[in-house]
Amino acid sequence: MFAFSGLHDAPNAAVSPGLVPGGLLTLVERPRPRYTKQNMRILVVEDEKRIADFLSRGLESERYAVDVAHAGLPALDLIHHTDYDLVILDLGLPDIDGIAVLEKIRNRRTSPPVMILSARDSVDDRVKGLELGADDYLVKPFAFVELVARVRVLLRRGQPTPERLQVGDLTLDCIRRKVTRSGENIELAPKEFSILEYLMRNRGRPLSRTMIVEHVWDMDYDGLTNIVDVYIRHLRTKVDDPFPARMIHTVRGIGYMLEASEKPNDQR
Ligand code: CA
């Protein structure tokens, strides 16, 4: 995965942290935020200081409260004393392995979602991490926009999932698997339905092609990300084209987002 993100790619971001393939960090300084997003608190466990700084500044610019631990044992100590909404966990730590940290987190009575962040990209490591209860796995180097998109989805998990979704004049009935817009029935193929449901459940949140593939196809295969574009095209033909306002938006550098449009808009 190519790992550069720019300001123009990051909606709502006043900072443009980028991690380029060579490992250089670029970060635009800005004042620290004075308030946090719904009081969501994230723990970043990362021994490499510049990555930890890059993550905490980037996430704070997204208005999350962020703590950093540079090793596994201090991380466990923090988790013991603080209720985190999410832990972002590096695997290669100086004291104990990230996998051991994950196991200890999972042995707790209540444990926050965990996103593994690792340079280990072998299928074995990934499977092991997910089997041990990690909720997501992002391979370094990564694009910050991809990380933030995944963070947003992880943080909204656990909230009740309605059986009927509505965004603007678009409704989706998850039980009867029916979609209507402005009262008109829309016939969708099963994968189209699943993608639309995922977009609607995360309305207003950019979702990357990889996230859509992992969610809808239940597998991780880079070669499939192009197929997302094909399905989005089909979806737009049915959900957007017959209507004056577009709802499926392209988010440059990430993927797609569904949002109700206030006014007709020909731009995609
Ligand atoms: Ca490390």
mmCIF file of N, CA, C and O and ligand atoms in Angstrom, residues 46-47 90 92, ligand 1:
data_model
loop_
_atom_site.group_PDB
_atom_site.id
_atom_site.type_symbol
_atom_site.label_atom_id
_atom_site.label_comp_id
_atom_site.label_asym_id
_atom_site.label_seq_id
_atom_site.Cartn_x
_atom_site.Cartn_y
_atom_site.Cartn_z
ATOM 1 N N GLU A 46 3.386 2.359 20.594
ATOM 2 C CA GLU A 46 4.344 2.406 19.481
ATOM 3 C C GLU A 46 5.691 2.861 20.026
ATOM 4 O O GLU A 46 5.782 3.907 20.664
ATOM 5 N N ASP A 47 6.738 2.055 19.808
ATOM 6 C CA ASP A 47 8.046 2.407 20.372
ATOM 7 C C ASP A 47 8.813 3.389 19.490
ATOM 8 O O ASP A 47 9.696 4.084 19.971
ATOM 9 N N ASP A 90 1.289 -1.474 18.070
ATOM 10 C CA ASP A 90 2.419 -1.958 17.278
ATOM 11 C C ASP A 90 2.797 -3.344 17.789
ATOM 12 O O ASP A 90 2.670 -3.623 18.990
ATOM 13 N N GLY A 92 5.981 -4.951 17.194
ATOM 14 C CA GLY A 92 7.397 -5.009 17.570
ATOM 15 C C GLY A 92 7.717 -4.003 18.655
ATOM 16 O O GLY A 92 8.012 -2.849 18.389
HETATM 17 CA CA CA B 1 8.037 -1.168 16.735
#
